PDB file of C-alpha atoms in Angstrom:
ATOM      1  CA  MET T 261      20.233 -20.889  52.677  1.00  0.00           C
ATOM      2  CA  ALA T 262      20.279 -23.827  55.104  1.00  0.00           C
ATOM      3  CA  ALA T 263      21.402 -21.501  57.948  1.00  0.00           C
ATOM      4  CA  LEU T 264      18.351 -19.300  57.570  1.00  0.00           C
ATOM      5  CA  GLY T 265      15.251 -19.700  59.666  1.00  0.00           C
ATOM      6  CA  PRO T 266      11.936 -20.637  57.988  1.00  0.00           C
ATOM      7  CA  ILE T 267      10.678 -17.031  57.821  1.00  0.00           C
ATOM      8  CA  ASP T 268      13.964 -15.639  56.504  1.00  0.00           C
ATOM      9  CA  TYR T 269      14.215 -18.523  54.042  1.00  0.00           C
ATOM     10  CA  PHE T 270      10.808 -17.777  52.533  1.00  0.00           C
ATOM     11  CA  ASN T 271      11.525 -14.030  52.490  1.00  0.00           C
ATOM     12  CA  VAL T 272      14.664 -14.708  50.443  1.00  0.00           C
ATOM     13  CA  GLN T 273      12.718 -17.028  48.148  1.00  0.00           C
ATOM     14  CA  ASP T 274      10.060 -14.321  47.615  1.00  0.00           C
ATOM     15  CA  LYS T 275      12.710 -11.738  46.760  1.00  0.00           C
ATOM     16  CA  MET T 276      14.367 -14.112  44.301  1.00  0.00           C
ATOM     17  CA  ALA T 277      11.024 -14.882  42.653  1.00  0.00           C
ATOM     18  CA  GLY T 278      10.216 -11.184  42.543  1.00  0.00           C
ATOM     19  CA  ARG T 279      13.512 -10.423  40.830  1.00  0.00           C
ATOM     20  CA  GLU T 280      12.827 -13.200  38.313  1.00  0.00           C
ATOM     21  CA  ILE T 281       9.405 -11.731  37.571  1.00  0.00           C
ATOM     22  CA  ASP T 282      10.929  -8.259  37.192  1.00  0.00           C
ATOM     23  CA  ARG T 283      13.542  -9.639  34.794  1.00  0.00           C
ATOM     24  CA  GLY T 284      10.777 -11.272  32.777  1.00  0.00           C
ATOM     25  CA  ARG T 285       8.803  -8.039  32.670  1.00  0.00           C
ATOM     26  CA  LEU T 286      11.910  -6.110  31.622  1.00  0.00           C
ATOM     27  CA  ALA T 287      12.654  -8.606  28.838  1.00  0.00           C
ATOM     28  CA  GLU T 288       9.063  -8.403  27.612  1.00  0.00           C
ATOM     29  CA  THR T 289       9.201  -4.589  27.680  1.00  0.00           C
ATOM     30  CA  ILE T 290      12.430  -4.640  25.670  1.00  0.00           C
ATOM     31  CA  ARG T 291      10.901  -7.040  23.122  1.00  0.00           C
ATOM     32  CA  SER T 292       7.797  -4.860  22.870  1.00  0.00           C
ATOM     33  CA  ASN T 293       9.849  -1.685  22.404  1.00  0.00           C
ATOM     34  CA  GLN T 294      12.016  -3.337  19.757  1.00  0.00           C
ATOM     35  CA  ALA T 295       8.920  -4.522  17.886  1.00  0.00           C
ATOM     36  CA  GLY T 296       7.442  -1.024  18.040  1.00  0.00           C
ATOM     37  CA  GLU T 297      10.700   0.523  16.822  1.00  0.00           C
ATOM     38  CA  ALA T 298      10.812  -1.968  13.926  1.00  0.00           C
ATOM     39  CA  LEU T 299       7.255  -1.084  12.892  1.00  0.00           C
ATOM     40  CA  THR T 300       8.019   2.634  13.137  1.00  0.00           C
ATOM     41  CA  ALA T 301      11.166   2.232  11.041  1.00  0.00           C
ATOM     42  CA  ARG T 302       9.203   0.217   8.476  1.00  0.00           C
ATOM     43  CA  GLY T 303       6.561   2.930   8.257  1.00  0.00           C
ATOM     44  CA  GLN T 304       9.180   5.676   7.932  1.00  0.00           C
ATOM     45  CA  ASP T 305      11.003   3.743   5.211  1.00  0.00           C
ATOM     46  CA  ILE T 306       7.780   3.259   3.252  1.00  0.00           C
ATOM     47  CA  GLN T 307       6.898   6.938   3.620  1.00  0.00           C
ATOM     48  CA  ILE T 308      10.378   8.004   2.441  1.00  0.00           C
ATOM     49  CA  ARG T 309       9.986   5.809  -0.644  1.00  0.00           C
ATOM     50  CA  GLY T 310       6.628   7.444  -1.255  1.00  0.00           C
ATOM     51  CA  GLN T 311       8.182  10.912  -0.970  1.00  0.00           C
ATOM     52  CA  ASN T 312      10.884   9.868  -3.436  1.00  0.00           C
ATOM     53  CA  ILE T 313       8.186   8.790  -5.909  1.00  0.00           C
ATOM     54  CA  SER T 314       6.387  12.111  -5.461  1.00  0.00           C
ATOM     55  CA  ALA T 315       9.611  14.064  -6.065  1.00  0.00           C
ATOM     56  CA  GLN T 316      10.396  11.908  -9.089  1.00  0.00           C
ATOM     57  CA  ASN T 317       6.934  12.533 -10.518  1.00  0.00           C
ATOM     58  CA  ALA T 318       7.327  16.308 -10.099  1.00  0.00           C
ATOM     59  CA  ALA T 319      10.759  16.263 -11.766  1.00  0.00           C
ATOM     60  CA  LEU T 320       9.505  14.195 -14.699  1.00  0.00           C
ATOM     61  CA  SER T 321       6.504  16.482 -15.167  1.00  0.00           C
ATOM     62  CA  ARG T 322       8.817  19.500 -15.335  1.00  0.00           C
ATOM     63  CA  GLU T 323      11.043  17.701 -17.839  1.00  0.00           C
ATOM     64  CA  ILE T 324       8.031  16.877 -20.041  1.00  0.00           C
ATOM     65  CA  GLN T 325       6.812  20.483 -19.909  1.00  0.00           C
ATOM     66  CA  ARG T 326      10.262  21.787 -20.914  1.00  0.00           C
ATOM     67  CA  ALA T 327      10.414  19.326 -23.803  1.00  0.00           C
ATOM     68  CA  GLU T 328       6.953  20.366 -25.015  1.00  0.00           C
ATOM     69  CA  LEU T 329       7.923  24.057 -24.931  1.00  0.00           C
ATOM     70  CA  GLN T 330      11.173  23.312 -26.784  1.00  0.00           C
ATOM     71  CA  GLU T 331       9.296  21.322 -29.413  1.00  0.00           C
ATOM     72  CA  LYS T 332       6.875  24.203 -30.050  1.00  0.00           C
ATOM     73  CA  ALA T 333       9.781  26.654 -30.352  1.00  0.00           C
ATOM     74  CA  LEU T 334      11.505  24.325 -32.826  1.00  0.00           C
ATOM     75  CA  ASP T 335       8.243  24.040 -34.787  1.00  0.00           C
ATOM     76  CA  ARG T 336       8.243  27.795 -35.279  1.00  0.00           C
ATOM     77  CA  GLN T 337      11.918  27.819 -36.305  1.00  0.00           C
ATOM     78  CA  ILE T 338      11.370  24.984 -38.775  1.00  0.00           C
ATOM     79  CA  ALA T 339       8.425  26.822 -40.341  1.00  0.00           C
ATOM     80  CA  ARG T 340      10.604  29.907 -40.940  1.00  0.00           C
ATOM     81  CA  GLU T 341      13.833  28.155 -41.991  1.00  0.00           C
ATOM     82  CA  SER T 342      14.611  27.976 -45.724  1.00  0.00           C
ATOM     83  CA  ASN T 343      18.196  26.715 -45.532  1.00  0.00           C
ATOM     84  CA  GLN T 344      18.083  22.937 -46.073  1.00  0.00           C
ATOM     85  CA  LEU T 345      21.102  22.142 -43.891  1.00  0.00           C
ATOM     86  CA  LYS T 346      19.802  24.216 -40.972  1.00  0.00           C
ATOM     87  CA  LEU T 347      16.353  22.727 -41.508  1.00  0.00           C
ATOM     88  CA  GLU T 348      17.705  19.199 -41.143  1.00  0.00           C
ATOM     89  CA  GLU T 349      19.593  20.240 -38.023  1.00  0.00           C
ATOM     90  CA  LEU T 350      16.426  21.691 -36.466  1.00  0.00           C
ATOM     91  CA  LYS T 351      14.439  18.579 -37.311  1.00  0.00           C
ATOM     92  CA  GLN T 352      17.087  16.421 -35.625  1.00  0.00           C
ATOM     93  CA  LYS T 353      16.939  18.607 -32.503  1.00  0.00           C
ATOM     94  CA  GLN T 354      13.164  18.262 -32.519  1.00  0.00           C
ATOM     95  CA  ALA T 355      13.429  14.476 -32.784  1.00  0.00           C
ATOM     96  CA  ASP T 356      15.839  14.438 -29.805  1.00  0.00           C
ATOM     97  CA  VAL T 357      13.482  16.586 -27.748  1.00  0.00           C
ATOM     98  CA  ARG T 358      10.550  14.291 -28.556  1.00  0.00           C
ATOM     99  CA  GLN T 359      12.581  11.258 -27.552  1.00  0.00           C
ATOM    100  CA  LYS T 360      13.443  12.838 -24.185  1.00  0.00           C
ATOM    101  CA  ALA T 361       9.773  13.642 -23.603  1.00  0.00           C
ATOM    102  CA  ASP T 362       8.734  10.088 -24.504  1.00  0.00           C
ATOM    103  CA  ILE T 363      11.284   8.641 -22.087  1.00  0.00           C
ATOM    104  CA  ALA T 364      10.087  10.962 -19.297  1.00  0.00           C
ATOM    105  CA  ARG T 365       6.455  10.009 -19.967  1.00  0.00           C
ATOM    106  CA  ALA T 366       7.359   6.316 -19.821  1.00  0.00           C
ATOM    107  CA  ASP T 367       9.210   6.829 -16.517  1.00  0.00           C
ATOM    108  CA  ARG T 368       6.269   8.755 -15.062  1.00  0.00           C
ATOM    109  CA  GLN T 369       3.887   6.022 -16.182  1.00  0.00           C
ATOM    110  CA  ALA T 370       6.079   3.420 -14.473  1.00  0.00           C
ATOM    111  CA  ALA T 371       6.021   5.416 -11.215  1.00  0.00           C
ATOM    112  CA  ALA T 372       2.260   5.822 -11.507  1.00  0.00           C
ATOM    113  CA  GLN T 373       1.855   2.094 -12.115  1.00  0.00           C
ATOM    114  CA  GLY T 374       3.452   1.360  -8.752  1.00  0.00           C
ATOM    115  CA  ALA T 375       0.948   3.601  -6.970  1.00  0.00           C
ATOM    116  CA  VAL T 376      -1.992   2.185  -8.930  1.00  0.00           C
ATOM    117  CA  ASP T 377      -0.846  -1.369  -8.176  1.00  0.00           C
ATOM    118  CA  THR T 378      -0.766  -0.517  -4.453  1.00  0.00           C
ATOM    119  CA  PHE T 379      -4.414   0.540  -4.573  1.00  0.00           C
ATOM    120  CA  SER T 380      -5.377  -2.424  -6.752  1.00  0.00           C
ATOM    121  CA  THR T 381      -3.825  -4.865  -4.282  1.00  0.00           C
ATOM    122  CA  ALA T 382      -5.818  -3.347  -1.420  1.00  0.00           C
ATOM    123  CA  LEU T 383      -9.060  -3.348  -3.421  1.00  0.00           C
ATOM    124  CA  ASP T 384      -8.527  -6.941  -4.587  1.00  0.00           C
ATOM    125  CA  SER T 385      -7.863  -8.068  -1.007  1.00  0.00           C
ATOM    126  CA  LEU T 386     -10.968  -6.231   0.170  1.00  0.00           C
ATOM    127  CA  ASN T 387     -13.070  -7.942  -2.511  1.00  0.00           C
ATOM    128  CA  GLU T 388     -11.711 -11.359  -1.527  1.00  0.00           C
ATOM    129  CA  ILE T 389     -12.668 -10.706   2.086  1.00  0.00           C
ATOM    130  CA  GLU T 390     -16.166  -9.605   1.097  1.00  0.00           C
ATOM    131  CA  GLN T 391     -16.668 -12.597  -1.208  1.00  0.00           C
ATOM    132  CA  SER T 392     -15.152 -15.122   1.191  1.00  0.00           C
ATOM    133  CA  PRO T 393     -17.550 -18.018   1.906  1.00  0.00           C
ATOM    134  CA  GLY T 394     -16.452 -17.852   5.540  1.00  0.00           C
ATOM    135  CA  LEU T 395     -17.668 -14.291   6.136  1.00  0.00           C
ATOM    136  CA  SER T 396     -21.233 -15.196   7.048  1.00  0.00           C
ATOM    137  CA  LYS T 397     -19.901 -18.086   9.185  1.00  0.00           C
ATOM    138  CA  ALA T 398     -17.476 -15.952  11.204  1.00  0.00           C
ATOM    139  CA  VAL T 399     -19.208 -12.631  11.940  1.00  0.00           C
ATOM    140  CA  GLY T 400     -22.052 -11.601  14.206  1.00  0.00           C
ATOM    141  CA  ILE T 401     -23.398 -14.130  16.688  1.00  0.00           C
ATOM    142  CA  ARG T 402     -21.271 -16.923  15.181  1.00  0.00           C
ATOM    143  CA  SER T 403     -18.106 -15.060  16.197  1.00  0.00           C
ATOM    144  CA  ALA T 404     -18.862 -16.056  19.795  1.00  0.00           C
ATOM    145  CA  PHE T 405     -18.110 -19.690  18.962  1.00  0.00           C
ATOM    146  CA  PRO T 406     -14.582 -21.105  18.513  1.00  0.00           C
ATOM    147  CA  THR T 407     -13.306 -21.220  14.926  1.00  0.00           C
ATOM    148  CA  VAL T 408     -12.400 -24.649  13.580  1.00  0.00           C
ATOM    149  CA  PRO T 409      -8.896 -24.626  12.022  1.00  0.00           C
ATOM    150  CA  GLY T 410      -9.005 -25.080   8.247  1.00  0.00           C
ATOM    151  CA  SER T 411     -12.660 -24.054   8.005  1.00  0.00           C
ATOM    152  CA  ASP T 412     -14.082 -21.310   5.803  1.00  0.00           C
ATOM    153  CA  ALA T 413     -14.475 -19.147   8.895  1.00  0.00           C
ATOM    154  CA  ALA T 414     -10.808 -19.626   9.809  1.00  0.00           C
ATOM    155  CA  ASN T 415      -9.746 -18.738   6.268  1.00  0.00           C
ATOM    156  CA  PHE T 416     -11.843 -15.574   6.441  1.00  0.00           C
ATOM    157  CA  GLU T 417     -10.278 -14.519   9.742  1.00  0.00           C
ATOM    158  CA  ALA T 418      -6.793 -15.091   8.322  1.00  0.00           C
ATOM    159  CA  ARG T 419      -7.589 -12.975   5.269  1.00  0.00           C
ATOM    160  CA  LEU T 420      -8.961 -10.187   7.432  1.00  0.00           C
ATOM    161  CA  ASP T 421      -5.905 -10.187   9.696  1.00  0.00           C
ATOM    162  CA  THR T 422      -3.542 -10.183   6.706  1.00  0.00           C
ATOM    163  CA  PHE T 423      -5.380  -7.298   5.078  1.00  0.00           C
ATOM    164  CA  LYS T 424      -5.368  -5.174   8.225  1.00  0.00           C
ATOM    165  CA  ALA T 425      -1.762  -5.795   9.274  1.00  0.00           C
ATOM    166  CA  GLN T 426       0.249  -6.579   6.124  1.00  0.00           C
ATOM    167  CA  THR T 427      -1.612  -5.000   3.217  1.00  0.00           C
ATOM    168  CA  PHE T 428      -3.382  -1.886   4.387  1.00  0.00           C
ATOM    169  CA  LEU T 429      -1.060  -0.180   6.873  1.00  0.00           C
ATOM    170  CA  PRO T 430       1.995  -0.146   4.559  1.00  0.00           C
ATOM    171  CA  MET T 431      -0.248   1.097   1.754  1.00  0.00           C
ATOM    172  CA  VAL T 432      -1.445   4.055   3.838  1.00  0.00           C
ATOM    173  CA  GLN T 433       2.143   5.015   4.722  1.00  0.00           C
ATOM    174  CA  SER T 434       3.166   4.865   1.071  1.00  0.00           C
ATOM    175  CA  LEU T 435       0.219   6.938  -0.141  1.00  0.00           C
ATOM    176  CA  LYS T 436       0.749   9.563   2.554  1.00  0.00           C
ATOM    177  CA  GLY T 437       4.357   9.861   1.411  1.00  0.00           C
ATOM    178  CA  MET T 438       3.266  10.372  -2.190  1.00  0.00           C
ATOM    179  CA  GLY T 439       0.824  13.077  -1.164  1.00  0.00           C
ATOM    180  CA  ALA T 440      -2.167  10.994  -2.294  1.00  0.00           C
ATOM    181  CA  LEU T 441      -3.491  10.908   1.287  1.00  0.00           C
ATOM    182  CA  SER T 442      -3.371  13.609   3.939  1.00  0.00           C
ATOM    183  CA  ASP T 443      -2.675  12.616   7.549  1.00  0.00           C
ATOM    184  CA  ALA T 444      -6.380  13.098   8.345  1.00  0.00           C
ATOM    185  CA  GLU T 445      -7.492  10.972   5.374  1.00  0.00           C
ATOM    186  CA  GLY T 446      -4.963   8.269   6.235  1.00  0.00           C
ATOM    187  CA  LYS T 447      -6.168   8.190   9.832  1.00  0.00           C
ATOM    188  CA  LYS T 448      -9.803   8.013   8.737  1.00  0.00           C
ATOM    189  CA  LEU T 449      -9.116   5.047   6.464  1.00  0.00           C
ATOM    190  CA  SER T 450      -6.907   3.318   9.039  1.00  0.00           C
ATOM    191  CA  ASP T 451      -9.566   3.736  11.724  1.00  0.00           C
ATOM    192  CA  ALA T 452     -12.246   2.338   9.387  1.00  0.00           C
ATOM    193  CA  VAL T 453     -10.144  -0.729   8.534  1.00  0.00           C
ATOM    194  CA  GLY T 454      -9.053  -1.183  12.153  1.00  0.00           C
ATOM    195  CA  ALA T 455     -12.713  -1.196  13.207  1.00  0.00           C
ATOM    196  CA  LEU T 456     -13.524  -4.165  10.946  1.00  0.00           C
ATOM    197  CA  SER T 457     -14.284  -6.950  13.388  1.00  0.00           C
ATOM    198  CA  PRO T 458     -16.008 -10.348  13.293  1.00  0.00           C
ATOM    199  CA  LYS T 459     -18.056  -9.140  16.270  1.00  0.00           C
ATOM    200  CA  MET T 460     -19.968  -6.808  13.925  1.00  0.00           C
ATOM    201  CA  SER T 461     -23.209  -7.966  12.366  1.00  0.00           C
ATOM    202  CA  GLU T 462     -22.856  -9.196   8.801  1.00  0.00           C
ATOM    203  CA  LYS T 463     -24.747  -6.179   7.446  1.00  0.00           C
ATOM    204  CA  ALA T 464     -22.612  -3.709   9.407  1.00  0.00           C
ATOM    205  CA  PHE T 465     -19.444  -5.505   8.286  1.00  0.00           C
ATOM    206  CA  ARG T 466     -20.420  -5.392   4.612  1.00  0.00           C
ATOM    207  CA  ASP T 467     -21.513  -1.754   4.896  1.00  0.00           C
ATOM    208  CA  SER T 468     -18.119  -0.847   6.362  1.00  0.00           C
ATOM    209  CA  ILE T 469     -16.318  -2.655   3.546  1.00  0.00           C
ATOM    210  CA  GLY T 470     -18.412  -0.713   1.022  1.00  0.00           C
ATOM    211  CA  LYS T 471     -17.442   2.631   2.598  1.00  0.00           C
ATOM    212  CA  ILE T 472     -13.759   1.694   2.658  1.00  0.00           C
ATOM    213  CA  ARG T 473     -13.931   0.617  -0.998  1.00  0.00           C
ATOM    214  CA  ASN T 474     -15.528   3.923  -2.006  1.00  0.00           C
ATOM    215  CA  GLN T 475     -12.771   5.881  -0.272  1.00  0.00           C
ATOM    216  CA  LEU T 476     -10.037   3.760  -1.872  1.00  0.00           C
ATOM    217  CA  GLU T 477     -11.540   4.121  -5.351  1.00  0.00           C
ATOM    218  CA  SER T 478     -11.872   7.889  -4.887  1.00  0.00           C
ATOM    219  CA  LYS T 479      -8.221   8.191  -3.879  1.00  0.00           C
ATOM    220  CA  LEU T 480      -7.157   5.911  -6.727  1.00  0.00           C
ATOM    221  CA  SER T 481      -8.790   8.367  -9.120  1.00  0.00           C
ATOM    222  CA  THR T 482      -6.846  11.204  -7.457  1.00  0.00           C
ATOM    223  CA  VAL T 483      -3.542   9.373  -7.886  1.00  0.00           C
ATOM    224  CA  LYS T 484      -4.232   8.701 -11.563  1.00  0.00           C
ATOM    225  CA  LYS T 485      -4.807  12.408 -12.150  1.00  0.00           C
ATOM    226  CA  GLN T 486      -1.748  13.343 -10.096  1.00  0.00           C
ATOM    227  CA  PHE T 487       0.532  11.126 -12.186  1.00  0.00           C
ATOM    228  CA  ASP T 488      -1.342  11.680 -15.475  1.00  0.00           C
ATOM    229  CA  TYR T 489      -1.766   7.906 -15.522  1.00  0.00           C
ATOM    230  CA  GLN T 490      -2.588   6.262 -18.862  1.00  0.00           C
ATOM    231  CA  GLU T 491      -4.712   3.121 -18.667  1.00  0.00           C
ATOM    232  CA  PRO T 492      -3.016   0.091 -20.279  1.00  0.00           C
ATOM    233  CA  VAL T 493      -4.378  -0.953 -23.662  1.00  0.00           C
ATOM    234  CA  GLN T 494      -6.798  -3.843 -23.215  1.00  0.00           C
ATOM    235  CA  ASN T 495      -6.378  -7.083 -25.179  1.00  0.00           C
ATOM    236  CA  MET T 496      -8.598  -7.407 -28.223  1.00  0.00           C
ATOM    237  CA  PRO T 497     -11.511  -9.873 -27.982  1.00  0.00           C
ATOM    238  CA  GLY T 498     -10.282 -13.389 -28.602  1.00  0.00           C
ATOM    239  CA  GLN T 499      -6.796 -12.677 -27.273  1.00  0.00           C
ATOM    240  CA  GLN T 500      -5.865 -14.473 -24.077  1.00  0.00           C
ATOM    241  CA  SER T 501      -3.757 -12.877 -21.384  1.00  0.00           C
ATOM    242  CA  THR T 502      -0.436 -14.598 -20.803  1.00  0.00           C
ATOM    243  CA  THR T 503      -0.998 -14.543 -17.054  1.00  0.00           C
ATOM    244  CA  GLY T 504      -4.750 -14.806 -16.642  1.00  0.00           C
ATOM    245  CA  SER T 505      -4.950 -18.597 -16.837  1.00  0.00           C
ATOM    246  CA  ASN T 506      -2.395 -18.999 -14.043  1.00  0.00           C
ATOM    247  CA  PHE T 507      -3.896 -16.456 -11.630  1.00  0.00           C
ATOM    248  CA  SER T 508      -4.351 -17.334  -8.007  1.00  0.00           C
ATOM    249  CA  SER T 509      -5.134 -15.144  -5.042  1.00  0.00           C
ATOM    250  CA  LEU T 510      -2.738 -14.382  -2.212  1.00  0.00           C
ATOM    251  CA  TRP T 511      -4.281 -17.273  -0.328  1.00  0.00           C
ATOM    252  CA  GLY T 512      -3.984 -19.794  -3.189  1.00  0.00           C
ATOM    253  CA  ASP T 513      -7.648 -19.854  -4.256  1.00  0.00           C
TER     254      ASP T 513
END
């Protein structure tokens, strides 16, 4: 380097700096591509799990239908049978068939519960965002001002970011896999959630949340019908839930 003239020296320095910049750009591109591949793989994995749930639900429904048909056929045989030994044998077969049907119904209910819980988590998160004391302090004109860390506005922004990135997108992938959402419906919901922004007026923000909630509740109803979901039995008045007194939100409220 010392043997080079001033112009050649600076030309070499520029080339070295350019190569360093190119290496930095390449590294950033690689990191970006890896992050995108990870997100894609995550979405595919969630959708595959959803497809597995859908296939499981279909198989269980077929098993329940077969058991119900077998039970009716056994009912007719029992009504005609006069031999006591054969009658007892038919009744035992009927009891076995009923047990299989009950097990299949319980398994289908468990699968349905997972789907219902996915919707409930999204709806609960949406309600927490809407009811957050920081909403009115962070949207509209106030969004133009810096957010103070630890403030209500900062908490609201964190909740919104968590809902959009960690709660909602995986939920859409899962529901598409289960057949509860079409690609068009999933895109419509994703676009609506993605459009939620503190730059909106408070009225526009709340209106958007209301539309998203209506769509989620409508699809929740569809999933319940799809899985023949049975609502859990509510506690009688005066009984206290074993978990209710220890409830806290995802953000520790």
